PDB file of C-alpha atoms in Angstrom:
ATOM      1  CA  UNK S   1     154.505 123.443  78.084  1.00 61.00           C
ATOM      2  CA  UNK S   2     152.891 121.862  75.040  1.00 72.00           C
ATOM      3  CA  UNK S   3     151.949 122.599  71.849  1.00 75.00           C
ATOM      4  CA  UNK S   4     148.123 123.511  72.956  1.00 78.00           C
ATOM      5  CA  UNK S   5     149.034 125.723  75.567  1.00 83.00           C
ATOM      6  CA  UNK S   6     151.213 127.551  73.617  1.00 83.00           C
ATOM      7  CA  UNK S   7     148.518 127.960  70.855  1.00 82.00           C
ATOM      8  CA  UNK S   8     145.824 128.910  73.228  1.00 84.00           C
ATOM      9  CA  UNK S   9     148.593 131.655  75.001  1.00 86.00           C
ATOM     10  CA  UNK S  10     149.307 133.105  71.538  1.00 85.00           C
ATOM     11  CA  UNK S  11     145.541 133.590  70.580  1.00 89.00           C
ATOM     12  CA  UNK S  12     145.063 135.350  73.351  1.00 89.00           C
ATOM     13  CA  UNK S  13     147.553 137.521  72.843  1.00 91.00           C
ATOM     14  CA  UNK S  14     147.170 138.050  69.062  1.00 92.00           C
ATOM     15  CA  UNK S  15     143.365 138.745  70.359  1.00 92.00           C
ATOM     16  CA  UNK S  16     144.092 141.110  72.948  1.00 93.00           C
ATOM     17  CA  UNK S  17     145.827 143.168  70.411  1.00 94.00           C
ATOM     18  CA  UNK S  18     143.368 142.876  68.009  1.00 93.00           C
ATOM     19  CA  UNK S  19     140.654 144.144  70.655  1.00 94.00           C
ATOM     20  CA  UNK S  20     143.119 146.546  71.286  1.00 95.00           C
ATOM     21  CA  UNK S  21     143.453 148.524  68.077  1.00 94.00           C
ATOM     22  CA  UNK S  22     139.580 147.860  67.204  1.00 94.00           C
ATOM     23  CA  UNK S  23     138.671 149.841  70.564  1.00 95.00           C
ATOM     24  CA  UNK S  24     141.302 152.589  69.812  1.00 94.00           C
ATOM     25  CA  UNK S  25     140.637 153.288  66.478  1.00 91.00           C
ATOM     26  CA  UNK S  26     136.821 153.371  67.960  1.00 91.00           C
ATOM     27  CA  UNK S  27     137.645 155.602  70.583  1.00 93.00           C
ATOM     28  CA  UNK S  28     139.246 158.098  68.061  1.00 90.00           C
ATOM     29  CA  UNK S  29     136.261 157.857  65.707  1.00 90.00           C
ATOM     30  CA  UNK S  30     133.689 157.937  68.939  1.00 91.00           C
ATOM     31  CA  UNK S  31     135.563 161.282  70.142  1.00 92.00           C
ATOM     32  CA  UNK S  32     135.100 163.063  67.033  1.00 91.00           C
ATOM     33  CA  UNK S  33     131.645 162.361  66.112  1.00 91.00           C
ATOM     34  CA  UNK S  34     130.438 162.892  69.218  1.00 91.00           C
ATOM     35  CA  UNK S  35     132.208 166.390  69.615  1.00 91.00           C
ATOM     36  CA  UNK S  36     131.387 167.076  65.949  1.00 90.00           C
ATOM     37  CA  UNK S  37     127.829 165.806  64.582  1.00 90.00           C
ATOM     38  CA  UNK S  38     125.730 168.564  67.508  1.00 90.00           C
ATOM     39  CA  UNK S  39     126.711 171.310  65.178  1.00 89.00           C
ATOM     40  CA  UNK S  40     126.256 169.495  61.669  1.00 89.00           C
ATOM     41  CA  UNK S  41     123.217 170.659  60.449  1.00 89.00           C
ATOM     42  CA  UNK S  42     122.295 171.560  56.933  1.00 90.00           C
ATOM     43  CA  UNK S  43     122.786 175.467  57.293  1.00 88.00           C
ATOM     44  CA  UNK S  44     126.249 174.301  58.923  1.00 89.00           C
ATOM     45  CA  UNK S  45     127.184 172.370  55.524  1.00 89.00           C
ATOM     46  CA  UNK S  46     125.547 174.766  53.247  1.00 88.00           C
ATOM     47  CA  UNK S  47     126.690 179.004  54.400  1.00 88.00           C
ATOM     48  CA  UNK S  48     130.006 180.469  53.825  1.00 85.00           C
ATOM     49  CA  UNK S  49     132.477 180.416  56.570  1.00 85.00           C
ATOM     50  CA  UNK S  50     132.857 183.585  58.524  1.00 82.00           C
ATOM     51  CA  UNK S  51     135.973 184.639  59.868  1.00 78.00           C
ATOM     52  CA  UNK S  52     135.536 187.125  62.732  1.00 79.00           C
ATOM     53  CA  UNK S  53     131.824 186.280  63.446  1.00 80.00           C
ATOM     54  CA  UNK S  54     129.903 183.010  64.754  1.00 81.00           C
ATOM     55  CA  UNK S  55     128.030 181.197  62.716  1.00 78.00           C
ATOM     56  CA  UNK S  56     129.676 180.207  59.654  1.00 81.00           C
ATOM     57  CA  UNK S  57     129.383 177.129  57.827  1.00 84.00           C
ATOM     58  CA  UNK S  58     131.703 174.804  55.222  1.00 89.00           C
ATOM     59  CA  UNK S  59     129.748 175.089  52.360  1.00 88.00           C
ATOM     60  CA  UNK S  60     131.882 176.198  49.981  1.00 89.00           C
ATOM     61  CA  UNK S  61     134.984 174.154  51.656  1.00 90.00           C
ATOM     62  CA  UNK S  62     132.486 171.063  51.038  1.00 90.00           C
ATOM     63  CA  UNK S  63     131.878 172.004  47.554  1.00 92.00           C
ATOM     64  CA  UNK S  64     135.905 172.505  46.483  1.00 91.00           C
ATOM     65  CA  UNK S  65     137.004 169.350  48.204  1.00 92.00           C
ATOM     66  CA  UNK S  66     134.341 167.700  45.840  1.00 92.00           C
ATOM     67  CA  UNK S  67     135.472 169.423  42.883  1.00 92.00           C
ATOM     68  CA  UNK S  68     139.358 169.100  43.188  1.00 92.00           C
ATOM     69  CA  UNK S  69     138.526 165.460  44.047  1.00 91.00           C
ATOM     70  CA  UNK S  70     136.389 165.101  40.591  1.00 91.00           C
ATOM     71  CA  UNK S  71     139.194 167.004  38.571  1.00 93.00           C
ATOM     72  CA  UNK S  72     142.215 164.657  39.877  1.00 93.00           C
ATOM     73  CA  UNK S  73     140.041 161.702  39.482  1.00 91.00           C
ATOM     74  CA  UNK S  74     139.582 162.472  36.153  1.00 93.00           C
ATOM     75  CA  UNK S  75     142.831 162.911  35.084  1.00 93.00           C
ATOM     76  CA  UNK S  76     144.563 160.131  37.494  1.00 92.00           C
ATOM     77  CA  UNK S  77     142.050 157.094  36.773  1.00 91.00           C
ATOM     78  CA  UNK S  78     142.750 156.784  33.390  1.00 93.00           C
ATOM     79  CA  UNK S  79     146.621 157.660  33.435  1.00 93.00           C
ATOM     80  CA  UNK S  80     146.916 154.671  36.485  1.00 92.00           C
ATOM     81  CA  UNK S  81     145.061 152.023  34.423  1.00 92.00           C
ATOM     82  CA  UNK S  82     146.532 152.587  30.864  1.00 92.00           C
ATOM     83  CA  UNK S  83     150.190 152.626  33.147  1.00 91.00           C
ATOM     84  CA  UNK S  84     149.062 149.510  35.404  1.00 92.00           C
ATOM     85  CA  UNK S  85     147.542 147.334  32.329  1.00 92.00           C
ATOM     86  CA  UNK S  86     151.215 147.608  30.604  1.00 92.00           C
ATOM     87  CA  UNK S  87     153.225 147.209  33.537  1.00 91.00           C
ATOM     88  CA  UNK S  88     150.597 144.204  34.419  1.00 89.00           C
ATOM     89  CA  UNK S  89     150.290 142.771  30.666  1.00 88.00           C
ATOM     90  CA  UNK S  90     153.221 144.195  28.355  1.00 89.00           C
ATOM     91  CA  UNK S  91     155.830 145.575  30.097  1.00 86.00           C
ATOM     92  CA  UNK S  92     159.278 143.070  29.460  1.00 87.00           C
ATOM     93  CA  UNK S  93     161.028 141.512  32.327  1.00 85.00           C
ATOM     94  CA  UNK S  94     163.876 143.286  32.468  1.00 87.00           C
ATOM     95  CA  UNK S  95     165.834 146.195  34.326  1.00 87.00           C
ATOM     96  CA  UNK S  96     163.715 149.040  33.308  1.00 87.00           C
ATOM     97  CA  UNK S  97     160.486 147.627  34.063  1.00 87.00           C
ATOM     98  CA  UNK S  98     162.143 147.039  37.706  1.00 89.00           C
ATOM     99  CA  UNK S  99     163.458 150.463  37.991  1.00 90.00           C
ATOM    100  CA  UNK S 100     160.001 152.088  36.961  1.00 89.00           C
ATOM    101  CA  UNK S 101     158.158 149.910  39.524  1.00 89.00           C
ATOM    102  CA  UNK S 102     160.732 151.166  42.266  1.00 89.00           C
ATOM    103  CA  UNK S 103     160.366 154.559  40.955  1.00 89.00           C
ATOM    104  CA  UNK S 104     155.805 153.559  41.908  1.00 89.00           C
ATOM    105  CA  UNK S 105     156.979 152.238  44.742  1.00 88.00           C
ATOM    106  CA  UNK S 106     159.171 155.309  46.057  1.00 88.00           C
ATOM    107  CA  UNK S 107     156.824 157.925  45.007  1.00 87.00           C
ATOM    108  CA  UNK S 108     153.645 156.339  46.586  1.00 85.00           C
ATOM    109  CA  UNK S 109     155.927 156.481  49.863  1.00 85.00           C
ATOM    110  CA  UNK S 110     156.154 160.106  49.784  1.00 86.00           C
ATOM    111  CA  UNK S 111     155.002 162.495  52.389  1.00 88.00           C
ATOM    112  CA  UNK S 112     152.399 164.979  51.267  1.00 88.00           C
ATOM    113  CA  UNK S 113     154.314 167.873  52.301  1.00 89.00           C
ATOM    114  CA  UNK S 114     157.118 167.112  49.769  1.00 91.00           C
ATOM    115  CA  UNK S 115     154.191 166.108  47.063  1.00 92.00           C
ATOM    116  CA  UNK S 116     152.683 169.952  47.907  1.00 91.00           C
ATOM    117  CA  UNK S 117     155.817 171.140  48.053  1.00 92.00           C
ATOM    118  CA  UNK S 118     157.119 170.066  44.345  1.00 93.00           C
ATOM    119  CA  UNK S 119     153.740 171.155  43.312  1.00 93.00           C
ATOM    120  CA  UNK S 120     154.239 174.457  44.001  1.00 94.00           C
ATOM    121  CA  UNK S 121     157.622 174.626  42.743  1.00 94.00           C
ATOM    122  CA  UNK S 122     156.510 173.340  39.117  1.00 93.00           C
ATOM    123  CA  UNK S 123     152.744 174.210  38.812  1.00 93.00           C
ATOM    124  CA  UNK S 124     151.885 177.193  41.029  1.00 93.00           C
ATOM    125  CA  UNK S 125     155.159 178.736  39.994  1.00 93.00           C
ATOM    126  CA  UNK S 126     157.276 177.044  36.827  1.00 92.00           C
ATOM    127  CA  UNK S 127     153.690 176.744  34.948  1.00 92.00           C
ATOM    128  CA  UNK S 128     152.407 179.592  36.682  1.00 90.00           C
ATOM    129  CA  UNK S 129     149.053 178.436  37.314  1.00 90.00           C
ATOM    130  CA  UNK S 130     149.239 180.197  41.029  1.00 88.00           C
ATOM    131  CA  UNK S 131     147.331 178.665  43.866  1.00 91.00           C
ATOM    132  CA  UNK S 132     144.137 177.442  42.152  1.00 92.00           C
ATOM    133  CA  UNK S 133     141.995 174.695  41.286  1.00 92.00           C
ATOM    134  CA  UNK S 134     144.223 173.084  38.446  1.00 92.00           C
ATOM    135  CA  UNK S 135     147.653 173.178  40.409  1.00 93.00           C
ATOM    136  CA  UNK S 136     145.717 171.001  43.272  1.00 93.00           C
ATOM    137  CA  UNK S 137     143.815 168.741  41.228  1.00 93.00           C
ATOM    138  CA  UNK S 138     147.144 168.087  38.861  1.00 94.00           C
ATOM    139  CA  UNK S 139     149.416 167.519  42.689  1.00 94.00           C
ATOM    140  CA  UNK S 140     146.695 165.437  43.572  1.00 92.00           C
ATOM    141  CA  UNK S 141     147.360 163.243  40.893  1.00 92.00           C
ATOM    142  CA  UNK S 142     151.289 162.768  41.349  1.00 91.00           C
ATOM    143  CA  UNK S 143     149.960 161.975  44.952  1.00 90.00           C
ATOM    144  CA  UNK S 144     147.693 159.063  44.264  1.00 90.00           C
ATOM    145  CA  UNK S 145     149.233 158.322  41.001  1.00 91.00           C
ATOM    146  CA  UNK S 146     151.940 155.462  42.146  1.00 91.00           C
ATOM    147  CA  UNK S 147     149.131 154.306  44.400  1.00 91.00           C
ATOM    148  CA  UNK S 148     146.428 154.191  41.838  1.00 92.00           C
ATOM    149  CA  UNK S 149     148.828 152.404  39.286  1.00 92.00           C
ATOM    150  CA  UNK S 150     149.870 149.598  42.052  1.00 91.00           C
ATOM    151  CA  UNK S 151     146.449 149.026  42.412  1.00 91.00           C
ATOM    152  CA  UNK S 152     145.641 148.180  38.916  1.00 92.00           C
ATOM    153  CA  UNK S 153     148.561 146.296  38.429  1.00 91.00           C
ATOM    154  CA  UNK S 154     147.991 143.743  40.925  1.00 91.00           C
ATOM    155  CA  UNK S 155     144.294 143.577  40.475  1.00 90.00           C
ATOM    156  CA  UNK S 156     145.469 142.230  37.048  1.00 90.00           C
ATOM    157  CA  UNK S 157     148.056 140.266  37.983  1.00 89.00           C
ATOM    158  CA  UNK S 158     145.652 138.640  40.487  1.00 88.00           C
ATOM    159  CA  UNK S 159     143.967 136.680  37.627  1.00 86.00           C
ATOM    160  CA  UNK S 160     144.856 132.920  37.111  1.00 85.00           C
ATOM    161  CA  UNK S 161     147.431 132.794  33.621  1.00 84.00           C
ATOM    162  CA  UNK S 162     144.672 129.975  33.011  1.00 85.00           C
ATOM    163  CA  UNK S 163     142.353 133.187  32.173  1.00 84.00           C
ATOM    164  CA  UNK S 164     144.892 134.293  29.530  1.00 83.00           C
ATOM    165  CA  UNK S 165     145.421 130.753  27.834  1.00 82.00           C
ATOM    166  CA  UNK S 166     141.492 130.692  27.594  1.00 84.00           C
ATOM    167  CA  UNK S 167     141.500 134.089  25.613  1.00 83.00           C
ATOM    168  CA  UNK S 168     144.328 133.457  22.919  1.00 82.00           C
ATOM    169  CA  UNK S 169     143.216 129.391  22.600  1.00 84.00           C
ATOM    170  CA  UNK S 170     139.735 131.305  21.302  1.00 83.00           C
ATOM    171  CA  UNK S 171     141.585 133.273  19.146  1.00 84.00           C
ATOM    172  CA  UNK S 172     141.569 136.101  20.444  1.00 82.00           C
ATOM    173  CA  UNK S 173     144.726 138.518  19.867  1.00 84.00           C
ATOM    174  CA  UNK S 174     146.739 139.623  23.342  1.00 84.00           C
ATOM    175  CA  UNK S 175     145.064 143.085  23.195  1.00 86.00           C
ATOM    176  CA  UNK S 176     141.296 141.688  22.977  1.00 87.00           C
ATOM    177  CA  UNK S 177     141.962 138.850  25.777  1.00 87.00           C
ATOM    178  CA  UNK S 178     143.150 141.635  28.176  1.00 86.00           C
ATOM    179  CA  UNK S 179     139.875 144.439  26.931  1.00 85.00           C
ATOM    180  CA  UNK S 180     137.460 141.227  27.132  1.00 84.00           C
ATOM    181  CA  UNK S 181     138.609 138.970  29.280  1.00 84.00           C
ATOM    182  CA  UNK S 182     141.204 139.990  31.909  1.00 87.00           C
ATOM    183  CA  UNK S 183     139.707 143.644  32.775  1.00 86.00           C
ATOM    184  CA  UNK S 184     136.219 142.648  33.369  1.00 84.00           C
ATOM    185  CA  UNK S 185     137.692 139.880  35.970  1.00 85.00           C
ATOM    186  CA  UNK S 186     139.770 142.599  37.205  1.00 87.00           C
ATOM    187  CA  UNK S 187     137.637 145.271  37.753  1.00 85.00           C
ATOM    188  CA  UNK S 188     135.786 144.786  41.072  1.00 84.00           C
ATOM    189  CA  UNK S 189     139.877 145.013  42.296  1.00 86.00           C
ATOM    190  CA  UNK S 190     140.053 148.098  39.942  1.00 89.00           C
ATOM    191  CA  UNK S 191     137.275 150.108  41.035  1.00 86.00           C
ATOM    192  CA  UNK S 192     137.522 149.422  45.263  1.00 85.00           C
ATOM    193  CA  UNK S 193     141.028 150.454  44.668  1.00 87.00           C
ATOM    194  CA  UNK S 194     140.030 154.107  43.150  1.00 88.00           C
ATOM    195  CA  UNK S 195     137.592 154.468  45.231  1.00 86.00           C
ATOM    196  CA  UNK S 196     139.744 153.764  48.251  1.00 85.00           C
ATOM    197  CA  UNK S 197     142.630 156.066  46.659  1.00 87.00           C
ATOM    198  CA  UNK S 198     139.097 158.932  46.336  1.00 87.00           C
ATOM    199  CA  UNK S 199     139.192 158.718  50.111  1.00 85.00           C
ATOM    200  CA  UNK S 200     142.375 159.337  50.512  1.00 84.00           C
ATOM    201  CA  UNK S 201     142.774 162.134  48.436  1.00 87.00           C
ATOM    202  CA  UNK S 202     139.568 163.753  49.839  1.00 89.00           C
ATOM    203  CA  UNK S 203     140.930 164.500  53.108  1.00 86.00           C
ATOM    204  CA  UNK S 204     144.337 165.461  51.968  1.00 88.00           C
ATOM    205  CA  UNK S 205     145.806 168.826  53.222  1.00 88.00           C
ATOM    206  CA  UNK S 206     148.994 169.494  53.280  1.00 87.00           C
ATOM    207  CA  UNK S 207     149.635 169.199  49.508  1.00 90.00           C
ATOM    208  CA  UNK S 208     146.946 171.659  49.032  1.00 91.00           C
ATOM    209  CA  UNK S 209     147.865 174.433  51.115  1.00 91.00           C
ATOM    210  CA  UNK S 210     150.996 174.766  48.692  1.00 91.00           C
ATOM    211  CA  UNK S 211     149.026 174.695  45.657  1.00 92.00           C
ATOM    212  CA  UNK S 212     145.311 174.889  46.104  1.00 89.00           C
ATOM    213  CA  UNK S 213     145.785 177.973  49.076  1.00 85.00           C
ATOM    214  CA  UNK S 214     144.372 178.512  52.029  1.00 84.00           C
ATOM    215  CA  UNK S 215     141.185 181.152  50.920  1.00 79.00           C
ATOM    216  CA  UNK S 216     137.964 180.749  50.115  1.00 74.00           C
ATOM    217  CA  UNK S 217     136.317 183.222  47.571  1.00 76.00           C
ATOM    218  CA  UNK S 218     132.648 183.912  47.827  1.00 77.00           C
ATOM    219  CA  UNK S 219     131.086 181.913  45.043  1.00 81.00           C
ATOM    220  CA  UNK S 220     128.334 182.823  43.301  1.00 82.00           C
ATOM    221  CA  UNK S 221     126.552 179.255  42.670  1.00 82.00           C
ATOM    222  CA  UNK S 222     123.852 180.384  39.834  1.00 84.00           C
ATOM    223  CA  UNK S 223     126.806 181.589  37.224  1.00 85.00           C
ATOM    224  CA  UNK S 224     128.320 178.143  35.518  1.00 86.00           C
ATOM    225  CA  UNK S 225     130.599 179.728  33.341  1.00 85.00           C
ATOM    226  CA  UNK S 226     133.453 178.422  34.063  1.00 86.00           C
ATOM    227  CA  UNK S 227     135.856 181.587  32.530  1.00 84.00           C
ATOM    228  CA  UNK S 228     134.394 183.867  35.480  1.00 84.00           C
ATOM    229  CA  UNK S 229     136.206 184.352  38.699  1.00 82.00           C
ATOM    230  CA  UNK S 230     132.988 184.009  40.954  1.00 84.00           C
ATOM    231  CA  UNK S 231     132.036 180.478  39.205  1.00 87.00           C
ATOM    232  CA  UNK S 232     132.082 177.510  41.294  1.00 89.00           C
ATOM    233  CA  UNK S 233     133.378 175.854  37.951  1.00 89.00           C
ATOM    234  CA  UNK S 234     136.478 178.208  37.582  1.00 90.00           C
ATOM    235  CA  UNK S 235     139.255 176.150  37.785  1.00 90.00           C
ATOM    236  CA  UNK S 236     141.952 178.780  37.989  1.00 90.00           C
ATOM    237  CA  UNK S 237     140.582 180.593  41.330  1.00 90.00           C
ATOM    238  CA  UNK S 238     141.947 179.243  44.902  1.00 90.00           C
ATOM    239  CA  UNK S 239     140.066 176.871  46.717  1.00 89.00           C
ATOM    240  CA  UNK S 240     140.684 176.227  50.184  1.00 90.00           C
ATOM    241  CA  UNK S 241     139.086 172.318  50.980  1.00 90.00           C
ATOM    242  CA  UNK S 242     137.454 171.056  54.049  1.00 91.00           C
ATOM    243  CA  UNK S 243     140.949 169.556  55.106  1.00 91.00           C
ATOM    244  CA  UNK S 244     142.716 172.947  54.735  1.00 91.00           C
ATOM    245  CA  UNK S 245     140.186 174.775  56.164  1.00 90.00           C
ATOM    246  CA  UNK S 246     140.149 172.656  59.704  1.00 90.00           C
ATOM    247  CA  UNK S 247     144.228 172.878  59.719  1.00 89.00           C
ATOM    248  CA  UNK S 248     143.442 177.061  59.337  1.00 88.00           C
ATOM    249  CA  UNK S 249     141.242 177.666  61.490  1.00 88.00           C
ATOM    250  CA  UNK S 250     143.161 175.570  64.267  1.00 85.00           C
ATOM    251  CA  UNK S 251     146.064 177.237  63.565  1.00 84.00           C
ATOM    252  CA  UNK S 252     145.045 181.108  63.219  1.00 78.00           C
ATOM    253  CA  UNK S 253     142.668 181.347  66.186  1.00 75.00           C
ATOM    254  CA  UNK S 254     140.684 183.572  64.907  1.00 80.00           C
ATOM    255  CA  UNK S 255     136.984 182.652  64.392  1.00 81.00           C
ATOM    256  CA  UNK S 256     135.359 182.931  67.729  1.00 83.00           C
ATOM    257  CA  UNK S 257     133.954 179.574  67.343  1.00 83.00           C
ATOM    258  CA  UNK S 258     136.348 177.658  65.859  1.00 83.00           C
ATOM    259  CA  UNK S 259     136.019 175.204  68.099  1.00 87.00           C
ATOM    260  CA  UNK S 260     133.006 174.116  67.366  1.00 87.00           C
ATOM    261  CA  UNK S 261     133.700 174.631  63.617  1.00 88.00           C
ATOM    262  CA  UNK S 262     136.778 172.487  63.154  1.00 89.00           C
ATOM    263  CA  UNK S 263     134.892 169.714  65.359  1.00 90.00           C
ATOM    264  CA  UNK S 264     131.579 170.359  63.038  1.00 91.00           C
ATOM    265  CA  UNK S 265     133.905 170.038  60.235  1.00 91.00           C
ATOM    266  CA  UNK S 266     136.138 167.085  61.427  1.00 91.00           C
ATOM    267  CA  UNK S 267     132.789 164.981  61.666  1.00 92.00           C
ATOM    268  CA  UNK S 268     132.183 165.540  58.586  1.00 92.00           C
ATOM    269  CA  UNK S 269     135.459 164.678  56.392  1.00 90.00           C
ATOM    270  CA  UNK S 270     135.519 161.738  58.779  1.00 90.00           C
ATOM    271  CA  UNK S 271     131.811 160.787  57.781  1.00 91.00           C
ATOM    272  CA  UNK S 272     132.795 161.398  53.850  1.00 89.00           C
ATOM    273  CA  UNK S 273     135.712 159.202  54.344  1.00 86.00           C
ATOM    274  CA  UNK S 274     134.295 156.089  55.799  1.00 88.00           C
ATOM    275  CA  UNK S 275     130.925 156.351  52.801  1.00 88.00           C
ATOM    276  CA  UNK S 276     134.205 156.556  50.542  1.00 85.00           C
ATOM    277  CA  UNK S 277     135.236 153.223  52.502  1.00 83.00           C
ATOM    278  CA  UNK S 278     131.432 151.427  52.214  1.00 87.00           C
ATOM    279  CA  UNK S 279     131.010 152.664  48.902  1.00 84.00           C
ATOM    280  CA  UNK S 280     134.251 150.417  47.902  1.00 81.00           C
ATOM    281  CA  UNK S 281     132.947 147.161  49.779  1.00 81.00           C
ATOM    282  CA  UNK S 282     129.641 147.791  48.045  1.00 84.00           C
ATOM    283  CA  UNK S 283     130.175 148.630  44.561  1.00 82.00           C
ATOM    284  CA  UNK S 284     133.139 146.182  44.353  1.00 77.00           C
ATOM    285  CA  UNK S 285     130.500 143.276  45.401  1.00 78.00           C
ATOM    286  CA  UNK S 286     127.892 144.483  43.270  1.00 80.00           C
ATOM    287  CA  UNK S 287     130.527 144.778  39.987  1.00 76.00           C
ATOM    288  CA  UNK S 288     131.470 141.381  41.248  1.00 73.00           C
ATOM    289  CA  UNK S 289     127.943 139.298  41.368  1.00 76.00           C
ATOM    290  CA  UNK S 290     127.237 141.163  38.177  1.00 75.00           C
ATOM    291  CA  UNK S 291     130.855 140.293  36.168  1.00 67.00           C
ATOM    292  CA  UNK S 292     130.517 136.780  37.886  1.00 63.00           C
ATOM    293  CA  UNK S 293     126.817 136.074  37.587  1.00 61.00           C
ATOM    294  CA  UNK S 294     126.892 134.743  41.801  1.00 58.00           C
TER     295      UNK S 294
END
């Protein structure tokens, strides 16, 4: 058999697969918007779940997976770039550097379990934080951290050394070629990556049922003070996420309708998670035409 036949065979086959996993992964998808999106509506995404009556809703589920995303953002976004610029830009070639980069590469490989797990061993109990806001957001971050700082560090490292000859030929010195010159190349690469690592973190679970728990208090949304048990900005109180709350009410069988609950609620992370996934390709094209004038 020659060399065309053999090209056209393996084509076919590499496109049969391809067609393959596209219609699977559409199937899945398919399945759970079409069982989920009759009973998203907004009193659905808005009212309190119930627990032995029909007709509850994931508003406040909604609301905390927002706000523990927002709090681990916070503190992960800046602790992965100021780690990924010196690994990328300053870190020496040498034994250590390679042993931190296994330790990324080890912890990014984690299972969530463990991640929840060593979360409540240090935060909910060592720091004694108990199952609240802060001890998710802060196991959030040791999740996506590794992930976060890989990100940045090959976003950097993606730019030509030509880039960096430019910048200290001007003059400038190594940290003012990396601030003017590098990052702004970089950071289409930056920001798809966090927003990426957003959408992964948004529909964790199991690291939250260890530290974030598994209840939802009633919140009173018209008191912002964020000392007081009832605010929605408290971030000691539990705070069961949309995530948790579908593994729950699976698991307990309690809510009459929980059904059509977990399969309202499924549509929705699912929905969240794929605008995380546009938002990237957007906003990384748009930083991109604007950093590159194109």
């Amino acid at each position: 058999m020659d060399a065309k036949k053999w090209d056209k065979i393996a084509t076919g086959v590499l496109t049969a697969i391809a067609g393959f996993i596209v219609l699977l992964l559409a199937s899945l998808l398919g399945y759970i918007l079409v069982r989920g999106l009759p009973h998203v509506t907004w009193g659905f995404l808005t009212k309190p779940s119930q627990t032995f009556t029909k007709g509850g809703g994931i508003g406040i589920q909604l609301f905390n997976s927002f706000y523990l995303l927002l709090l681990s953002m916070i503190i992960s976004v800046p602790l992965s770039i100021g780690a990924g610029i010196y690994l990328a830009e300053y870190a020496p070639k040498n034994w250590v550097t390679n042993v931190i980069r296994t330790a990324i590469e080890v912890l990014s490989s984690l299972p969530s379990v463990v991640v929840g797990l060593f979360g409540f061993l240090v935060f909910v109990i060592q720091f004694k934080f108990g199952f609240s806001i802060l001890a998710g957001a802060l196991v959030l971050t040791v999740f996506n951290l590794p992930l976060l700082t890989r990100n940045v560090e090959d976003a950097l490292k993606s730019i030509h050394f030509t880039q960096r000859e430019a910048g200290l030929a001007l003059g400038l010195s190594r940290y003012e070629t990396v601030k003017h010159v590098i990052i702004p190349e970089a950071l289409p690469n930056i920001i798809t990556g966090m927003i990426l690592g957003a959408g992964r973190v948004f529909g964790e679970a199991a690291a939250l049922i260890y530290t974030a728990g598994q209840s939802a208090p009633v919140l009173d949304f018209t008191n912002w003070n964020p000392a007081n048990i009832s605010s929605p900005l408290n971030p000691m109180r539990p705070a069961e996420t949309l995530a948790v709350h579908i593994w729950k009410i699976n698991s307990e069988g309690i809510m009459p309708d929980a059904s059509a609950v977990s399969a309202g609620a499924s549509a929705v992370l699912i929905i969240a998670v794929l605008l995380f996934n546009w938002l990237a390709r957007v906003i990384g094209k748009h930083v991109y035409r604007k950093m590159t004038a194109s």
